[in-house]
């Protein structure tokens, strides 16, 4: 009987350790999947947008609202078409490139400190897919208002935490489309009701091979 009594705790201890090990493994897998799904730079909805999705919002992902912040999806194409700040050149590109695919990519995030997500929209050219415009919309009293735009193509923006990062390709007179003279990356912060430039970094492309980075400003 003593032998059986001694074996009981050992067996129970072994079973507990096995359960803990399995639980830890499942938790690690769950964390890995969650990390792969979020990316950490804002919630990207899709790109290019589909006409069927645009009817309610251009979307393929459906992130859940945070208990302390509001999430509201938008009809990105309609928002751009109705915005007088968007140039006629960009508006002409707001049509399907093929089938029902619009050259529009939408990212949601919190850039301006509001209680409802901000909307970042990048628009590309259907021919070469270069960025021709980037815009940020902020919820003001239930209506999204344009608080940032850049239309000096090629240009594209992304949400990096609470920073707005805009990347521009700069061409000199004799540069080809595939060989710009430099790339400029500008980081903006929301301050006093507007986006202000925080710093920029220029990378100059050598025509003989190799890149040269300029100091941050």
XYZ file of N, CA and C in Angstrom:
651
model
N 0.820 -1.200 0.000
C 0.000 0.000 0.000
C 0.853 1.248 0.000
N 2.019 1.208 0.727
C 2.876 2.380 0.731
C 3.375 2.682 -0.679
N 3.627 1.593 -1.443
C 4.100 1.834 -2.806
C 3.061 2.543 -3.631
N 1.810 2.146 -3.475
C 0.762 2.801 -4.247
C 0.579 4.228 -3.785
N 0.679 4.425 -2.475
C 0.520 5.784 -1.957
C 1.620 6.691 -2.475
N 2.815 6.155 -2.531
C 3.923 6.971 -3.033
C 3.790 7.279 -4.504
N 3.219 6.346 -5.279
C 3.123 6.557 -6.727
C 2.054 7.565 -7.063
N 1.014 7.690 -6.210
C -0.091 8.604 -6.531
C 0.356 10.031 -6.730
N 1.049 10.643 -5.769
C 1.499 12.032 -5.946
C 2.415 12.192 -7.142
N 3.298 11.179 -7.380
C 4.195 11.312 -8.537
C 3.401 11.348 -9.823
N 2.390 10.449 -9.913
C 1.593 10.409 -11.124
C 0.799 11.695 -11.276
N 0.245 12.200 -10.172
C -0.524 13.453 -10.235
C 0.360 14.611 -10.631
N 1.603 14.608 -10.043
C 2.549 15.681 -10.385
C 2.897 15.641 -11.862
N 3.124 14.422 -12.386
C 3.455 14.271 -13.801
C 2.313 14.732 -14.677
N 1.068 14.389 -14.295
C -0.091 14.810 -15.084
C -0.226 16.318 -15.087
N 0.001 16.937 -13.914
C -0.097 18.402 -13.838
C 0.937 19.063 -14.720
N 2.155 18.524 -14.688
C 3.212 19.101 -15.522
C 2.879 18.966 -16.994
N 2.273 17.839 -17.371
C 1.900 17.637 -18.778
C 0.846 18.643 -19.198
N -0.153 18.865 -18.307
C -1.207 19.834 -18.626
C -0.635 21.225 -18.775
N 0.281 21.599 -17.858
C 0.921 22.927 -17.930
C 1.700 23.071 -19.224
N 2.438 22.008 -19.600
C 3.242 22.071 -20.828
C 2.360 22.254 -22.047
N 1.257 21.494 -22.110
C 0.338 21.616 -23.247
C -0.282 23.004 -23.276
N -0.680 23.513 -22.100
C -1.274 24.853 -22.037
C -0.303 25.914 -22.516
N 0.972 25.794 -22.102
C 1.985 26.768 -22.525
C 2.190 26.716 -24.023
N 2.198 25.510 -24.583
C 2.392 25.381 -26.034
C 1.248 26.016 -26.793
N 0.011 25.767 -26.319
C -1.151 26.359 -26.990
C -1.126 27.876 -26.877
N -0.724 28.394 -25.716
C -0.642 29.842 -25.541
C 0.379 30.444 -26.481
N 1.527 29.762 -26.642
C 2.576 30.265 -27.541
C 2.088 30.299 -28.974
N 1.354 29.244 -29.377
C 0.819 29.214 -30.745
C -0.173 30.352 -30.945
N -1.034 30.586 -29.942
C -2.027 31.652 -30.054
C -1.362 33.005 -30.194
N -0.299 33.250 -29.400
C 0.428 34.507 -29.496
C 1.087 34.666 -30.841
N 1.656 33.586 -31.376
C 2.307 33.637 -32.690
C 1.308 34.007 -33.779
N 0.129 33.353 -33.739
C -0.898 33.642 -34.746
C -1.376 35.074 -34.631
N -1.570 35.543 -33.394
C -2.024 36.921 -33.204
C -1.006 37.911 -33.713
N 0.282 37.656 -33.469
C 1.332 38.569 -33.926
C 1.385 38.617 -35.432
N 1.238 37.473 -36.072
C 1.269 37.443 -37.532
C 0.077 38.184 -38.113
N -1.055 38.165 -37.424
C -2.259 38.765 -37.972
C -2.306 40.263 -37.840
N -1.672 40.867 -36.802
C -1.817 42.289 -36.564
C -0.749 43.116 -37.225
N 0.507 42.731 -37.155
C 1.561 43.479 -37.811
C 2.056 44.656 -37.005
N 1.207 45.295 -36.199
C 1.658 46.355 -35.309
C 1.753 47.721 -35.934
N 1.196 47.943 -37.121
C 1.317 49.252 -37.756
C -0.032 49.788 -38.199
N -1.068 49.496 -37.453
C -2.390 49.926 -37.883
C -3.100 48.752 -38.535
N -4.413 48.869 -38.688
C -5.205 47.783 -39.247
C -5.429 48.029 -40.722
N -4.779 47.232 -41.551
C -4.934 47.402 -42.995
C -6.171 46.666 -43.457
N -7.000 47.359 -44.201
C -8.250 46.765 -44.646
C -8.047 45.967 -45.922
N -7.491 46.546 -46.925
C -7.300 45.836 -48.177
C -6.594 46.736 -49.174
N -6.327 46.186 -50.331
C -5.795 46.923 -51.449
C -5.385 45.951 -52.520
N -5.840 46.145 -53.738
C -6.830 47.134 -54.155
C -8.226 46.815 -53.606
N -9.108 47.819 -53.677
C -10.455 47.643 -53.157
C -11.343 46.995 -54.206
N -12.345 46.232 -53.731
C -13.318 45.609 -54.618
C -14.622 46.389 -54.553
N -15.315 46.462 -55.671
C -16.555 47.218 -55.731
C -17.573 46.683 -54.742
N -17.648 45.367 -54.571
C -18.603 44.787 -53.640
C -18.296 45.194 -52.211
N -17.017 45.335 -51.900
C -16.638 45.749 -50.543
C -16.890 47.220 -50.350
N -16.694 48.018 -51.404
C -16.848 49.465 -51.305
C -18.283 49.831 -50.964
N -19.243 48.988 -51.306
C -20.637 49.302 -51.044
C -20.870 49.616 -49.568
N -20.194 48.918 -48.667
C -20.339 49.205 -47.249
C -19.057 49.766 -46.688
N -17.947 49.309 -47.238
C -16.608 49.749 -46.883
C -15.676 48.862 -47.654
N -14.530 49.417 -48.046
C -13.570 48.574 -48.743
C -12.864 47.726 -47.718
N -13.099 46.404 -47.728
C -12.589 45.617 -46.617
C -12.410 44.160 -46.941
N -11.385 43.590 -46.313
C -11.245 42.145 -46.292
C -10.980 41.679 -44.876
N -10.458 42.585 -44.035
C -10.241 42.268 -42.626
C -11.325 42.943 -41.816
N -11.629 42.411 -40.655
C -12.678 42.979 -39.825
C -12.247 42.997 -38.381
N -11.313 43.920 -38.029
C -10.830 43.976 -36.653
C -11.929 44.384 -35.687
N -11.859 43.885 -34.472
C -12.874 44.186 -33.472
C -12.558 45.510 -32.788
N -13.586 46.271 -32.425
C -13.347 47.524 -31.721
C -12.712 47.278 -30.362
N -11.856 48.195 -29.946
C -11.284 48.139 -28.605
C -12.311 48.685 -27.624
N -12.299 48.209 -26.395
C -13.250 48.724 -25.412
C -13.110 50.215 -25.170
N -11.927 50.789 -25.424
C -11.696 52.196 -25.132
C -11.605 53.050 -26.392
N -11.713 52.449 -27.572
C -11.615 53.218 -28.808
C -12.675 52.754 -29.787
N -13.050 53.650 -30.711
C -14.085 53.321 -31.670
C -13.504 52.929 -33.010
N -14.132 51.932 -33.623
C -13.713 51.497 -34.958
C -14.886 51.682 -35.914
N -14.678 52.433 -36.997
C -15.733 52.658 -37.962
C -15.160 52.535 -39.360
N -15.724 51.648 -40.149
C -15.244 51.420 -41.501
C -15.877 52.425 -42.456
N -15.177 52.706 -43.557
C -15.633 53.738 -44.483
C -15.712 53.201 -45.902
N -16.480 53.884 -46.720
C -16.497 53.678 -48.158
C -15.415 54.591 -48.720
N -14.214 54.056 -48.892
C -13.045 54.875 -49.220
C -13.179 55.567 -50.569
N -13.652 54.853 -51.586
C -13.774 55.448 -52.917
C -14.772 56.592 -52.917
N -15.905 56.383 -52.269
C -16.907 57.446 -52.177
C -16.372 58.644 -51.403
N -15.635 58.375 -50.342
C -15.058 59.447 -49.526
C -14.118 60.313 -50.359
N -13.282 59.685 -51.166
C -12.352 60.440 -52.013
C -13.070 61.218 -53.098
N -14.057 60.602 -53.727
C -14.767 61.263 -54.823
C -15.521 62.509 -54.360
N -15.996 62.491 -53.117
C -16.770 63.623 -52.595
C -15.885 64.713 -51.989
N -14.598 64.439 -51.849
C -13.687 65.355 -51.170
C -13.154 66.408 -52.151
N -13.471 67.688 -51.963
C -12.970 68.725 -52.870
C -11.459 68.911 -52.796
N -10.817 68.405 -51.727
C -9.364 68.545 -51.599
C -8.614 67.552 -52.478
N -9.286 66.505 -52.956
C -8.655 65.513 -53.831
C -8.651 66.043 -55.250
N -7.500 65.998 -55.883
C -7.358 66.584 -57.219
C -8.152 65.819 -58.267
N -8.435 66.495 -59.369
C -9.144 65.867 -60.483
C -8.314 64.735 -61.078
N -6.990 64.884 -61.058
C -6.107 63.834 -61.589
C -6.280 62.533 -60.818
N -6.318 62.625 -59.499
C -6.485 61.433 -58.678
C -7.894 60.872 -58.837
N -8.880 61.733 -58.879
C -10.266 61.261 -59.006
C -10.483 60.493 -60.307
N -9.745 60.851 -61.355
C -9.874 60.117 -62.622
C -9.384 58.681 -62.494
N -8.529 58.407 -61.509
C -8.017 57.053 -61.303
C -8.937 56.207 -60.419
N -9.979 56.818 -59.878
C -10.870 56.100 -58.978
C -11.911 55.315 -59.766
N -11.405 54.366 -60.495
C -12.243 53.442 -61.251
C -11.527 52.100 -61.260
N -12.261 51.015 -61.483
C -11.616 49.697 -61.447
C -10.507 49.583 -62.479
N -9.384 49.028 -62.054
C -8.275 48.794 -62.987
C -8.555 47.567 -63.841
N -9.136 46.554 -63.216
C -9.548 45.350 -63.925
C -10.645 44.691 -63.117
N -11.672 44.219 -63.788
C -12.785 43.644 -63.053
C -13.395 44.677 -62.125
N -13.404 44.373 -60.836
C -13.924 45.325 -59.850
C -12.849 45.738 -58.850
N -11.592 45.717 -59.286
C -10.465 46.064 -58.422
C -10.096 47.536 -58.560
N -10.282 48.284 -57.481
C -9.896 49.697 -57.455
C -8.449 49.820 -56.966
N -7.713 50.824 -57.451
C -6.319 51.010 -57.012
C -6.232 51.772 -55.690
N -6.934 51.275 -54.684
C -7.063 51.964 -53.402
C -6.720 50.995 -52.277
N -5.920 51.472 -51.329
C -5.585 50.699 -50.134
C -5.943 51.515 -48.905
N -6.610 50.898 -47.957
C -7.099 51.599 -46.763
C -6.470 51.000 -45.514
N -5.998 51.865 -44.618
C -5.454 51.432 -43.334
C -6.110 52.241 -42.234
N -6.517 51.549 -41.153
C -7.114 52.216 -40.007
C -6.116 52.247 -38.848
N -6.127 53.355 -38.120
C -5.240 53.481 -36.967
C -5.605 54.713 -36.168
N -4.796 54.999 -35.163
C -5.062 56.145 -34.303
C -3.871 57.091 -34.366
N -3.989 58.080 -35.231
C -2.906 59.038 -35.472
C -3.142 60.379 -34.791
N -4.404 60.749 -34.576
C -4.716 62.109 -34.146
C -5.225 62.203 -32.719
N -5.190 61.099 -31.988
C -5.612 61.130 -30.597
C -7.111 61.129 -30.390
N -7.884 60.855 -31.432
C -9.331 60.835 -31.308
C -9.827 59.523 -30.732
N -11.134 59.470 -30.463
C -11.732 58.260 -29.904
C -12.191 57.297 -30.987
N -12.205 57.740 -32.249
C -12.586 56.904 -33.381
C -11.378 56.784 -34.312
N -11.199 55.611 -34.904
C -10.034 55.381 -35.746
C -9.929 56.396 -36.885
N -8.678 56.784 -37.180
C -8.394 57.590 -38.361
C -8.268 56.665 -39.567
N -8.404 57.234 -40.759
C -8.378 56.451 -41.988
C -7.262 56.965 -42.890
N -6.343 56.086 -43.253
C -5.283 56.404 -44.210
C -5.623 55.725 -45.534
N -5.648 56.512 -46.613
C -5.976 55.973 -47.937
C -4.832 56.265 -48.893
N -4.310 55.217 -49.539
C -3.307 55.354 -50.594
C -3.958 55.022 -51.926
N -3.720 55.874 -52.928
C -4.256 55.657 -54.272
C -3.091 55.452 -55.228
N -3.208 54.445 -56.087
C -2.154 54.139 -57.048
C -2.635 54.376 -58.472
N -1.684 54.418 -59.384
C -1.985 54.486 -60.805
C -2.203 53.069 -61.331
N -3.217 52.884 -62.154
C -3.516 51.537 -62.661
C -2.425 51.011 -63.590
N -1.721 51.896 -64.285
C -0.732 51.447 -65.255
C 0.505 50.840 -64.632
N 1.176 51.591 -63.756
C 2.433 51.123 -63.169
C 2.342 50.940 -61.658
N 1.168 51.190 -61.076
C 0.926 50.990 -59.650
C 1.794 51.869 -58.757
N 2.208 53.006 -59.267
C 2.907 53.974 -58.434
C 1.884 54.776 -57.635
N 2.256 55.144 -56.409
C 1.352 55.930 -55.576
C 1.176 57.333 -56.122
N -0.072 57.747 -56.318
C -0.336 59.088 -56.853
C -0.994 59.998 -55.825
N -1.377 59.449 -54.690
C -1.986 60.289 -53.669
C -2.157 59.528 -52.371
N -1.996 60.235 -51.265
C -2.204 59.634 -49.951
C -2.939 60.636 -49.070
N -3.896 60.155 -48.283
C -4.790 61.032 -47.537
C -5.078 60.440 -46.160
N -5.274 61.346 -45.189
C -5.685 60.924 -43.847
C -6.995 61.629 -43.524
N -7.962 60.845 -43.039
C -9.261 61.387 -42.632
C -9.465 61.151 -41.144
N -9.995 62.188 -40.488
C -10.221 62.149 -39.037
C -11.711 62.318 -38.751
N -12.225 61.536 -37.836
C -13.621 61.651 -37.448
C -13.834 62.918 -36.629
N -14.708 63.787 -37.128
C -15.061 65.021 -36.419
C -16.579 65.066 -36.318
N -17.089 64.782 -35.134
C -18.528 64.810 -34.927
C -19.297 63.831 -35.781
N -18.691 62.680 -36.066
C -19.365 61.661 -36.852
C -19.128 61.747 -38.338
N -18.373 62.755 -38.786
C -18.046 62.914 -40.205
C -16.539 62.891 -40.389
N -16.078 62.166 -41.391
C -14.638 62.119 -41.646
C -14.206 63.342 -42.449
N -13.195 64.051 -41.918
C -12.654 65.238 -42.574
C -11.205 65.008 -42.972
N -10.819 65.549 -44.126
C -9.460 65.429 -44.638
C -8.517 66.294 -43.794
N -7.519 65.668 -43.164
C -6.559 66.414 -42.350
C -5.130 66.297 -42.891
N -4.968 65.533 -43.975
C -3.638 65.417 -44.588
C -3.794 64.912 -46.013
N -2.992 65.488 -46.923
C -2.928 64.948 -48.278
C -1.537 65.187 -48.854
N -1.106 64.282 -49.708
C 0.134 64.422 -50.460
C -0.118 63.813 -51.838
N 0.065 64.612 -52.874
C -0.225 64.160 -54.236
C 0.969 64.336 -55.172
N 2.160 64.501 -54.588
C 3.372 64.632 -55.400
C 3.908 63.230 -55.678
N 3.385 62.632 -56.709
C 3.705 61.241 -57.076
C 5.161 61.093 -57.504
N 5.760 59.907 -57.229
C 5.235 58.746 -56.502
C 5.290 58.960 -54.989
N 4.206 58.633 -54.324
C 4.126 58.833 -52.886
C 3.261 57.738 -52.274
N 3.639 57.316 -51.077
C 2.863 56.323 -50.340
C 3.069 56.589 -48.854
N 2.067 56.276 -48.034
C 2.163 56.515 -46.593
C 1.752 55.274 -45.828
N 2.170 55.213 -44.574
C 1.779 54.121 -43.702
C 1.665 54.622 -42.276
N 0.952 53.864 -41.464
C 0.802 54.170 -40.047
C 1.830 53.362 -39.276
N 2.664 54.058 -38.512
C 3.685 53.419 -37.695
C 3.412 53.791 -36.244
N 2.640 52.959 -35.570
C 2.223 53.304 -34.216
C 1.256 54.468 -34.265
N 1.678 55.632 -33.729
C 0.882 56.854 -33.840
C 1.543 57.856 -34.779
N 2.561 57.423 -35.506
C 3.249 58.281 -36.475
C 2.695 58.053 -37.876
N 2.674 59.117 -38.661
C 2.357 59.025 -40.082
C 3.669 59.113 -40.846
N 4.004 58.067 -41.599
C 5.263 58.015 -42.338
C 4.968 58.070 -43.830
N 5.521 59.090 -44.490
C 5.278 59.311 -45.920
C 6.590 59.117 -46.682
N 6.547 58.278 -47.705
C 7.729 57.999 -48.525
C 7.524 58.537 -49.932
N 8.509 59.307 -50.402
C 8.428 59.909 -51.735
C 9.661 59.545 -52.545
N 9.460 59.228 -53.806
C 10.565 59.055 -54.746
C 10.773 60.381 -55.467
N 12.009 60.831 -55.525
C 12.323 62.135 -56.129
C 13.140 61.909 -57.391
N 12.700 62.530 -58.478
C 13.344 62.353 -59.779
C 13.963 63.660 -60.261
N 15.189 63.578 -60.777
C 15.778 64.692 -61.484
C 15.347 64.637 -62.946
N 15.763 65.615 -63.712
C 15.262 65.782 -65.083
C 15.470 64.550 -65.950
N 16.638 63.934 -65.889
C 16.957 62.813 -66.789
C 16.747 61.440 -66.166
N 16.115 61.377 -65.002
C 15.904 60.090 -64.339
C 14.820 59.276 -65.043
N 15.022 57.978 -65.078
C 13.986 57.080 -65.576
C 13.067 56.699 -64.422
N 11.917 56.137 -64.762
C 10.936 55.782 -63.747
C 11.493 54.769 -62.752
N 12.357 53.888 -63.223
C 12.912 52.839 -62.364
C 14.176 53.277 -61.626
N 14.602 54.512 -61.847
C 15.874 54.948 -61.284
C 15.790 56.387 -60.762
N 15.070 56.610 -59.643
C 14.975 57.956 -59.080
C 16.304 58.403 -58.479
N 16.442 59.691 -58.299
C 17.667 60.223 -57.716
C 17.750 59.992 -56.217
N 16.603 60.045 -55.547
C 16.626 59.841 -54.097
C 15.252 59.447 -53.594
N 15.250 58.951 -52.366
C 14.011 58.628 -51.660
C 13.982 59.433 -50.369
N 12.860 60.076 -50.126
C 12.690 60.865 -48.917
C 11.607 60.252 -48.049
N 11.929 59.997 -46.786
C 10.968 59.459 -45.828
C 10.725 60.523 -44.762
N 9.466 60.942 -44.634
C 9.103 62.008 -43.702
C 8.157 61.453 -42.650
N 8.450 61.727 -41.392
C 7.588 61.303 -40.288
C 6.849 62.512 -39.741
N 5.521 62.377 -39.652
C 4.664 63.452 -39.146
C 4.058 63.048 -37.818
N 3.927 64.054 -36.943
C 3.214 63.891 -35.678
C 2.018 64.819 -35.671
N 0.958 64.371 -35.027
C -0.229 65.204 -34.862
C -0.010 66.138 -33.674
N -0.094 67.432 -33.939
C 0.181 68.413 -32.887
C -0.641 69.673 -33.148
N -1.335 70.125 -32.110
C -2.120 71.365 -32.170
C -3.111 71.342 -33.337
N -3.745 70.191 -33.539
C -4.794 70.103 -34.535
C -4.343 69.923 -35.965
N -3.071 69.556 -36.175
C -2.595 69.356 -37.543
C -1.373 68.449 -37.524
N -1.042 67.891 -38.696
C 0.175 67.094 -38.816
C 1.367 68.024 -39.057
N 2.407 67.832 -38.253
C 3.629 68.611 -38.424
C 4.802 67.660 -38.646
N 5.731 68.090 -39.477
C 6.890 67.257 -39.780
C 7.780 67.127 -38.544
N 8.075 65.891 -38.186
C 8.931 65.643 -37.030
C 10.379 65.456 -37.465
N 10.613 64.627 -38.464
C 11.948 64.493 -39.040
C 11.842 63.838 -40.410
N 12.935 63.957 -41.170
C 12.991 63.326 -42.479
C 14.358 62.707 -42.710
N 14.371 61.737 -43.597
C 15.610 61.053 -43.937
C 15.659 60.884 -45.454
N 16.789 61.286 -46.045
C 16.975 61.190 -47.494
C 18.004 60.123 -47.824
N 17.670 59.298 -48.794
C 18.620 58.333 -49.335
C 18.872 58.687 -50.788
N 20.116 58.994 -51.123
C 20.481 59.358 -52.495
C 20.989 58.122 -53.213
N 20.448 57.889 -54.398
C 20.832 56.721 -55.175
C 21.961 57.083 -56.132
N 23.047 56.356 -56.020
C 24.195 56.587 -56.895
C 23.914 56.042 -58.279
N 24.268 56.783 -59.298
C 24.075 56.326 -60.674
C 25.131 55.302 -61.080
N 26.165 55.154 -60.248
C 27.233 54.195 -60.552
C 27.153 52.960 -59.658
N 26.113 52.919 -58.819
C 25.964 51.763 -57.924
C 26.192 52.142 -56.490
N 25.330 51.694 -55.620
C 25.448 52.012 -54.182
C 24.573 53.188 -53.817
N 24.175 53.228 -52.570
C 23.307 54.286 -52.062
C 24.076 55.115 -51.040
N 23.642 56.372 -50.897
C 24.234 57.266 -49.905
C 23.129 57.851 -49.072
N 23.184 57.617 -47.771
C 22.158 58.127 -46.870
C 22.590 59.452 -46.292
N 21.677 60.413 -46.314
C 21.940 61.711 -45.713
C 21.500 61.674 -44.263
N 22.114 62.489 -43.404
C 21.723 62.508 -41.988
C 20.265 62.925 -41.837
N 19.638 62.431 -40.761
C 18.266 62.840 -40.466
C 18.242 64.312 -40.102
N 17.161 64.973 -40.501
C 16.990 66.380 -40.131
C 16.202 66.500 -38.841
